[in-house]
Coordinates of C-alpha atoms and ligand atoms in Angstrom, one line a residue:
M1 CA -26.1 1.6 24.0
R2 CA -22.9 -0.3 23.7
A3 CA -23.1 -3.5 21.8
Q4 CA -21.2 -5.6 24.3
D5 CA -23.7 -4.7 27.0
E6 CA -26.6 -5.7 24.7
F7 CA -25.4 -9.2 23.8
E8 CA -24.9 -11.6 26.6
A9 CA -24.4 -14.5 24.2
W10 CA -22.3 -14.7 21.2
S11 CA -20.4 -17.3 19.4
R12 CA -16.8 -17.4 20.2
W13 CA -14.3 -18.7 17.8
K14 CA -11.3 -19.1 20.0
V15 CA -7.7 -19.9 19.3
T16 CA -6.2 -22.1 22.0
D17 CA -2.7 -22.8 20.7
P18 CA -1.4 -20.0 18.5
S19 CA 2.1 -21.5 18.6
R20 CA 1.1 -24.3 16.2
S21 CA 2.7 -24.4 12.9
R22 CA -0.6 -23.7 11.2
I23 CA -1.5 -20.1 10.9
A24 CA -3.4 -19.1 14.0
L25 CA -6.5 -17.2 13.3
C26 CA -5.7 -14.7 16.0
S27 CA -2.5 -13.7 14.3
M28 CA -4.3 -13.6 11.0
A29 CA -6.8 -11.2 12.4
L30 CA -4.0 -9.0 13.6
F31 CA -2.3 -9.3 10.3
A32 CA -5.5 -8.4 8.5
F33 CA -6.0 -5.5 10.8
I34 CA -2.5 -4.1 10.1
T35 CA -3.0 -4.7 6.3
F36 CA -6.2 -2.8 6.5
L37 CA -4.4 0.1 8.2
V38 CA -1.8 0.1 5.6
L39 CA -4.2 -0.2 2.7
G40 CA -6.5 2.4 4.2
W41 CA -3.6 4.8 4.4
R42 CA -2.3 4.0 0.9
S43 CA -5.6 4.6 -0.7
E44 CA -6.0 7.8 1.2
L45 CA -9.3 6.6 2.5
S46 CA -8.3 6.6 6.1
E47 CA -10.0 9.9 6.9
K48 CA -13.3 8.6 5.7
V49 CA -12.8 5.0 6.9
F50 CA -11.9 6.1 10.4
G51 CA -14.7 8.7 10.6
S52 CA -16.9 8.2 13.6
G53 CA -20.3 6.6 13.4
S54 CA -22.9 5.2 15.7
V55 CA -24.9 2.0 15.9
S56 CA -28.6 2.0 16.0
F57 CA -31.0 -0.8 16.9
V58 CA -34.5 -1.1 15.6
G59 CA -36.3 -2.9 18.5
K60 CA -36.3 -4.2 22.0
R61 CA -34.5 -7.3 23.1
P62 CA -36.4 -10.1 21.3
S63 CA -38.1 -13.0 23.0
S64 CA -36.6 -15.6 20.6
T65 CA -33.3 -17.0 21.4
L66 CA -30.0 -16.4 19.7
N67 CA -27.9 -19.4 18.8
S68 CA -24.6 -19.4 20.7
A69 CA -21.6 -21.6 20.7
N70 CA -17.8 -21.7 21.2
Y71 CA -15.7 -22.8 18.3
D72 CA -12.2 -24.0 18.8
W73 CA -10.8 -24.6 15.4
D74 CA -7.5 -24.6 13.6
T75 CA -7.9 -23.6 10.0
L76 CA -5.7 -23.0 7.0
S77 CA -5.6 -20.1 4.7
A78 CA -6.5 -20.7 1.0
F79 CA -4.6 -17.6 -0.1
K80 CA -1.4 -18.4 -2.0
P81 CA 0.8 -16.9 -0.8
V82 CA -0.7 -15.9 2.5
R83 CA 1.5 -12.9 2.9
Q84 CA 3.1 -10.8 0.2
D85 CA 4.8 -7.5 -0.1
I86 CA 2.3 -5.2 -1.6
E87 CA 4.7 -2.4 -2.5
G88 CA 4.5 -1.6 -6.2
K89 CA 2.1 -4.4 -7.0
S90 CA -1.1 -3.8 -9.0
T91 CA -4.5 -5.0 -7.9
R92 CA -4.3 -7.6 -10.6
D93 CA -1.0 -8.9 -9.2
L94 CA -2.3 -9.0 -5.6
C95 CA -5.5 -10.8 -6.8
K96 CA -3.4 -13.7 -8.0
A97 CA -3.2 -14.8 -4.4
F98 CA -7.0 -14.8 -4.0
P99 CA -8.6 -18.3 -3.8
Q100 CA -10.9 -17.9 -6.8
H101 CA -12.0 -21.5 -6.7
L102 CA -13.9 -20.8 -3.4
L103 CA -16.2 -18.4 -5.3
H104 CA -17.7 -21.5 -6.9
E105 CA -19.0 -22.3 -3.4
I106 CA -19.6 -18.8 -2.0
Q107 CA -21.6 -16.2 -3.8
P108 CA -20.9 -12.6 -2.8
V109 CA -23.8 -10.2 -3.2
L110 CA -23.1 -6.5 -2.8
K111 CA -25.9 -4.1 -2.2
T112 CA -25.5 -0.4 -3.1
G113 CA -27.4 2.5 -4.8
H114 CA -26.9 5.0 -7.6
G115 CA -26.4 7.8 -5.1
V116 CA -23.2 6.4 -3.7
L117 CA -21.4 5.1 -6.8
E118 CA -18.4 7.5 -6.5
T119 CA -18.3 7.8 -2.7
R120 CA -18.7 4.2 -1.8
L121 CA -18.9 1.7 -4.7
R122 CA -15.8 2.8 -6.5
P123 CA -13.5 2.5 -3.5
Q124 CA -15.2 -0.8 -2.6
L125 CA -14.6 -2.3 -6.1
Q126 CA -11.0 -1.1 -6.1
S127 CA -10.2 -2.7 -2.7
V128 CA -12.3 -5.2 -0.8
S129 CA -14.2 -6.5 -3.9
A130 CA -11.4 -6.1 -6.5
C131 CA -10.7 -9.9 -6.8
L132 CA -14.4 -11.0 -7.0
D133 CA -15.1 -12.0 -10.6
T134 CA -18.4 -13.5 -9.8
L135 CA -19.8 -10.6 -7.8
I136 CA -23.5 -9.8 -8.1
I137 CA -24.2 -6.1 -7.5
I138 CA -27.7 -5.1 -6.4
S139 CA -28.7 -1.4 -6.9
D140 CA -31.6 0.9 -7.7
V141 CA -30.7 1.6 -11.4
D142 CA -29.7 -0.8 -14.2
E143 CA -26.3 0.5 -15.3
E144 CA -22.7 -0.4 -15.9
F145 CA -20.0 0.9 -13.5
E146 CA -16.3 0.0 -13.5
G147 CA -17.0 -2.7 -16.1
R148 CA -19.6 -4.4 -13.9
Q149 CA -23.4 -4.7 -14.3
L150 CA -25.5 -3.1 -11.6
I151 CA -29.0 -4.5 -11.2
D152 CA -32.1 -2.4 -10.4
I153 CA -33.6 -4.8 -8.0
I154 CA -36.6 -2.6 -7.2
A155 CA -37.7 -3.0 -10.8
E156 CA -38.0 -6.7 -10.0
L157 CA -40.4 -6.3 -7.1
P158 CA -43.8 -7.9 -8.0
Q159 CA -45.6 -5.3 -10.1
G160 CA -48.5 -4.8 -7.7
F161 CA -46.1 -4.1 -4.8
R162 CA -43.8 -1.8 -6.8
D163 CA -46.3 0.2 -8.9
N164 CA -48.7 1.1 -6.1
N165 CA -46.1 1.8 -3.4
K166 CA -46.4 5.3 -2.1
L167 CA -43.0 5.2 -0.4
L168 CA -41.2 4.2 -3.6
K169 CA -42.8 7.2 -5.2
A170 CA -42.1 9.6 -2.3
Y171 CA -38.4 8.5 -2.2
G172 CA -38.0 9.3 -5.9
Y173 CA -37.5 5.8 -7.3
F174 CA -39.8 6.4 -10.3
L175 CA -38.2 9.7 -11.0
Q176 CA -34.7 8.2 -10.9
K177 CA -35.9 5.5 -13.2
A178 CA -37.4 8.0 -15.7
L179 CA -34.1 9.9 -15.8
A180 CA -32.2 6.7 -16.3
D181 CA -34.6 5.5 -19.0
N182 CA -34.3 8.7 -21.0
G183 CA -30.5 8.9 -20.6
T184 CA -30.4 12.1 -18.5
L185 CA -29.5 10.5 -15.2
G186 CA -25.8 11.3 -15.6
T187 CA -26.6 15.0 -16.2
V188 CA -28.5 15.7 -13.0
D189 CA -27.8 15.2 -9.3
P190 CA -30.6 12.7 -8.3
A191 CA -30.4 14.1 -4.7
N192 CA -31.2 17.6 -6.0
A193 CA -34.0 16.2 -8.1
G194 CA -35.6 14.7 -4.9
V195 CA -34.3 11.1 -4.9
Q196 CA -33.7 9.8 -1.4
G197 CA -31.6 6.8 -2.4
W198 CA -30.8 5.6 1.1
K199 CA -34.5 5.2 1.9
L200 CA -34.9 2.8 -1.0
D201 CA -32.5 0.4 0.8
K202 CA -35.1 -1.5 2.7
F203 CA -36.9 -2.6 -0.5
K204 CA -33.8 -4.4 -1.7
F205 CA -33.2 -7.0 1.0
L206 CA -35.7 -9.6 0.0
P207 CA -35.7 -9.4 -3.8
Q208 CA -31.9 -9.6 -3.8
V209 CA -32.1 -13.0 -2.1
S210 CA -34.4 -14.2 -4.9
R211 CA -32.2 -12.7 -7.6
A212 CA -29.0 -14.2 -6.2
W213 CA -30.6 -17.7 -6.2
Q214 CA -32.0 -17.1 -9.7
L215 CA -28.5 -16.1 -11.1
Q216 CA -26.4 -18.5 -9.1
P217 CA -28.5 -21.3 -7.6
E218 CA -27.2 -23.9 -5.2
K219 CA -24.1 -22.1 -4.1
R220 CA -23.1 -23.4 -0.7
W221 CA -23.1 -19.9 0.8
Y222 CA -24.6 -16.5 0.0
F223 CA -22.6 -13.6 1.4
F224 CA -24.5 -10.3 1.5
Y225 CA -22.6 -7.0 2.2
E226 CA -22.6 -3.3 1.4
A227 CA -20.4 -0.9 -0.3
D228 CA -19.1 0.5 3.0
T229 CA -18.3 -3.0 4.5
Y230 CA -14.7 -4.0 5.0
V231 CA -14.4 -7.8 4.7
V232 CA -11.5 -10.1 5.7
W233 CA -12.2 -12.8 3.0
D234 CA -9.6 -15.2 4.4
N235 CA -11.4 -15.4 7.7
I236 CA -14.8 -15.7 6.1
F237 CA -13.6 -18.6 4.0
R238 CA -12.0 -20.3 7.0
L239 CA -15.2 -19.8 9.1
L240 CA -17.5 -21.3 6.4
S241 CA -15.3 -24.3 5.7
N242 CA -16.4 -25.6 9.2
F243 CA -20.2 -25.5 8.5
N244 CA -22.6 -27.6 6.6
P245 CA -24.5 -25.4 4.0
D246 CA -27.4 -27.9 3.9
V247 CA -28.7 -27.0 7.3
P248 CA -30.4 -23.6 7.5
L249 CA -27.8 -21.1 8.8
Y250 CA -27.8 -17.3 9.2
F251 CA -24.6 -15.7 10.4
G252 CA -24.2 -12.0 11.2
S253 CA -23.9 -9.3 13.8
P254 CA -26.9 -9.6 16.1
S255 CA -29.3 -6.8 16.7
P256 CA -32.8 -6.9 18.1
G257 CA -35.2 -6.9 15.2
H258 CA -38.9 -7.6 14.9
D259 CA -39.3 -10.0 17.7
S260 CA -36.3 -12.0 16.6
W261 CA -32.6 -11.4 16.4
M262 CA -31.6 -10.1 13.1
A263 CA -28.2 -9.7 11.4
N264 CA -27.4 -6.0 11.3
G265 CA -27.3 -5.2 7.6
G266 CA -24.3 -2.9 8.0
P267 CA -21.4 -5.3 8.4
D268 CA -22.6 -8.3 6.4
Y269 CA -24.5 -11.5 6.8
I270 CA -24.3 -15.0 5.4
L271 CA -27.0 -17.4 4.5
S272 CA -26.5 -21.1 3.9
R273 CA -28.0 -22.5 0.7
E274 CA -30.6 -24.4 2.8
A275 CA -31.7 -21.1 4.4
V276 CA -32.0 -19.5 1.0
R277 CA -33.8 -22.5 -0.5
R278 CA -36.5 -22.1 2.2
L279 CA -36.9 -18.4 1.5
V280 CA -37.2 -18.7 -2.3
R281 CA -39.3 -21.9 -2.2
D282 CA -42.2 -20.3 -4.0
D283 CA -40.1 -18.3 -6.5
F284 CA -39.6 -21.1 -9.0
G285 CA -42.1 -23.2 -10.9
A286 CA -42.0 -27.0 -11.2
D287 CA -40.0 -26.6 -14.4
G288 CA -37.5 -24.3 -12.6
A289 CA -38.8 -21.1 -14.3
F290 CA -38.4 -18.0 -12.2
L291 CA -41.8 -16.7 -11.2
G292 CA -40.6 -13.5 -9.6
S293 CA -39.8 -12.8 -6.0
K294 CA -42.7 -14.4 -4.1
L295 CA -40.5 -13.9 -1.1
S296 CA -41.0 -10.1 -1.5
E297 CA -44.7 -10.6 -2.2
R298 CA -45.2 -12.5 1.1
W299 CA -43.5 -9.8 3.1
E300 CA -44.8 -6.7 1.3
N301 CA -46.7 -5.2 4.2
H302 CA -43.7 -5.7 6.6
V303 CA -41.3 -4.1 4.1
T304 CA -43.6 -1.1 3.7
R305 CA -44.3 -0.6 7.4
N306 CA -41.0 -1.6 9.0
C307 CA -38.1 0.9 9.1
C308 CA -35.5 -1.6 8.0
G309 CA -34.9 -4.3 5.5
D310 CA -32.5 -6.3 7.6
S311 CA -35.2 -6.5 10.3
V312 CA -37.8 -7.9 7.8
L313 CA -35.3 -10.4 6.5
G314 CA -34.5 -11.6 10.0
W315 CA -38.2 -12.1 10.7
A316 CA -38.7 -13.8 7.3
L317 CA -35.9 -16.2 8.1
H318 CA -37.5 -16.9 11.5
E319 CA -40.9 -17.5 10.1
D320 CA -40.4 -18.9 6.6
A321 CA -37.2 -20.7 7.0
K322 CA -37.3 -21.5 10.7
T323 CA -33.8 -20.2 10.9
L324 CA -32.3 -18.4 13.9
L325 CA -29.4 -16.1 13.8
D326 CA -26.0 -17.3 14.8
G327 CA -24.8 -14.2 16.4
L328 CA -21.2 -14.2 15.4
F329 CA -20.4 -11.1 17.4
P330 CA -17.8 -9.5 17.6
M331 CA -16.5 -11.1 14.5
F332 CA -19.2 -9.5 12.4
N333 CA -18.8 -6.1 14.0
P334 CA -21.2 -3.2 13.9
H335 CA -18.6 -0.8 15.2
P336 CA -16.7 1.3 12.8
L337 CA -13.0 0.3 13.1
N338 CA -12.0 3.2 15.3
G339 CA -14.7 2.4 17.7
I340 CA -14.0 -1.2 18.6
P341 CA -13.7 -1.3 22.4
F342 CA -10.7 -3.0 23.9
S343 CA -11.8 -5.9 26.1
D344 CA -11.6 -9.7 26.3
A345 CA -14.8 -9.9 24.4
Y346 CA -13.1 -8.4 21.3
W347 CA -9.4 -9.1 21.3
C348 CA -7.8 -12.1 19.6
Q349 CA -10.9 -13.2 17.8
P350 CA -10.8 -13.3 14.0
I351 CA -12.2 -10.1 12.3
L352 CA -14.6 -11.1 9.6
S353 CA -16.1 -7.8 8.6
E354 CA -16.5 -4.2 9.7
L355 CA -18.8 -1.4 9.0
S356 CA -15.9 0.7 7.6
R357 CA -17.7 3.7 6.3
F358 CA -15.8 4.5 3.1
Ligands
NAG1 C1 -36.3 12.8 -18.8 O1 -37.2 12.5 -17.8 C2 -37.4 13.5 -16.8 C3 -38.2 12.9 -15.7 O2 -39.5 12.4 -16.2 C4 -38.0 14.7 -17.4 O3 -38.2 15.7 -16.4 C5 -37.0 15.2 -18.5 O4 -37.6 16.3 -19.2 C6 -36.7 14.1 -19.5 N1 -35.7 14.6 -20.4 C7 -35.7 14.3 -21.7 C8 -34.6 14.9 -22.5 O5 -36.6 13.6 -22.3

């Protein structure tokens, strides 16, 4: 199934007059694309990045609607400088151009797992996420990696949910935790020991929302992505500067989920603070104390039964937060970079993120 056949409606963010002196988004997308090619080649990731992949959907076309709109904006880059010669520059040098002040408003939350630290997380932290000092990293083991703290988010599931869950046991979560707790995790290959890390993924979607709010409440935007996502930060910042975070908003690449459109968890998705407020409304006591992820508790049965965490999150947003997905497709793109079809639907729209498959 090709994604452009599936989606009749998507939000289009058009550029009408690229000749203006402001930097046109279209050319920025092209610039970012070329930069990516260059960076991909430089870091010798290209073979992996351009490897083929397929897109899968979890359900039928949902009955609920998908928000759709055309946006016709001129925006300015917050990067200083916008372009620079990258030859011979260190990551630290390059990051001087990154608009750190915008991270006071936008909270990046990266979801990963112990099983892909070397193959995915390391290249992600050395490239796309290298400039993000405020990054929250969600994982399935508490550990330090590349000088950053990884959070075992499954440990934070409500106790009744976590301890009695047959799937968590079957997928090896408790075994992995025991190895981590007695200091032997580094000496064994968890996969050989029977840990199926990728299957733990669906359990992380809801508690990571609670945790992000607990650690960094009231940010204007929460940006969720994965270790194999390529993100064009400049275009993300420009997009968000046009929206009000105090209305419930949910942006991402639309896929049919559990009777509602959901954002495909592969590329990335963004929640406004009002959407998150509604999701975590029971997570905090009157005095502000964190009571645990009541959000996860409410949706425990769905998380256990449904194949996919992004689907449950989409449904929770629909039900708990009365928030519909804004299907910003193709800007949030489920296609791996080498698979983006060439057509009017794709070309000259800003690239926001890609499932890059490091
Ligand atoms: C660490 O925990 C694992 C899993 O429970 C166990 O098989 C192993 O013997 C333990 N190793 C040590 C040194 O305690």
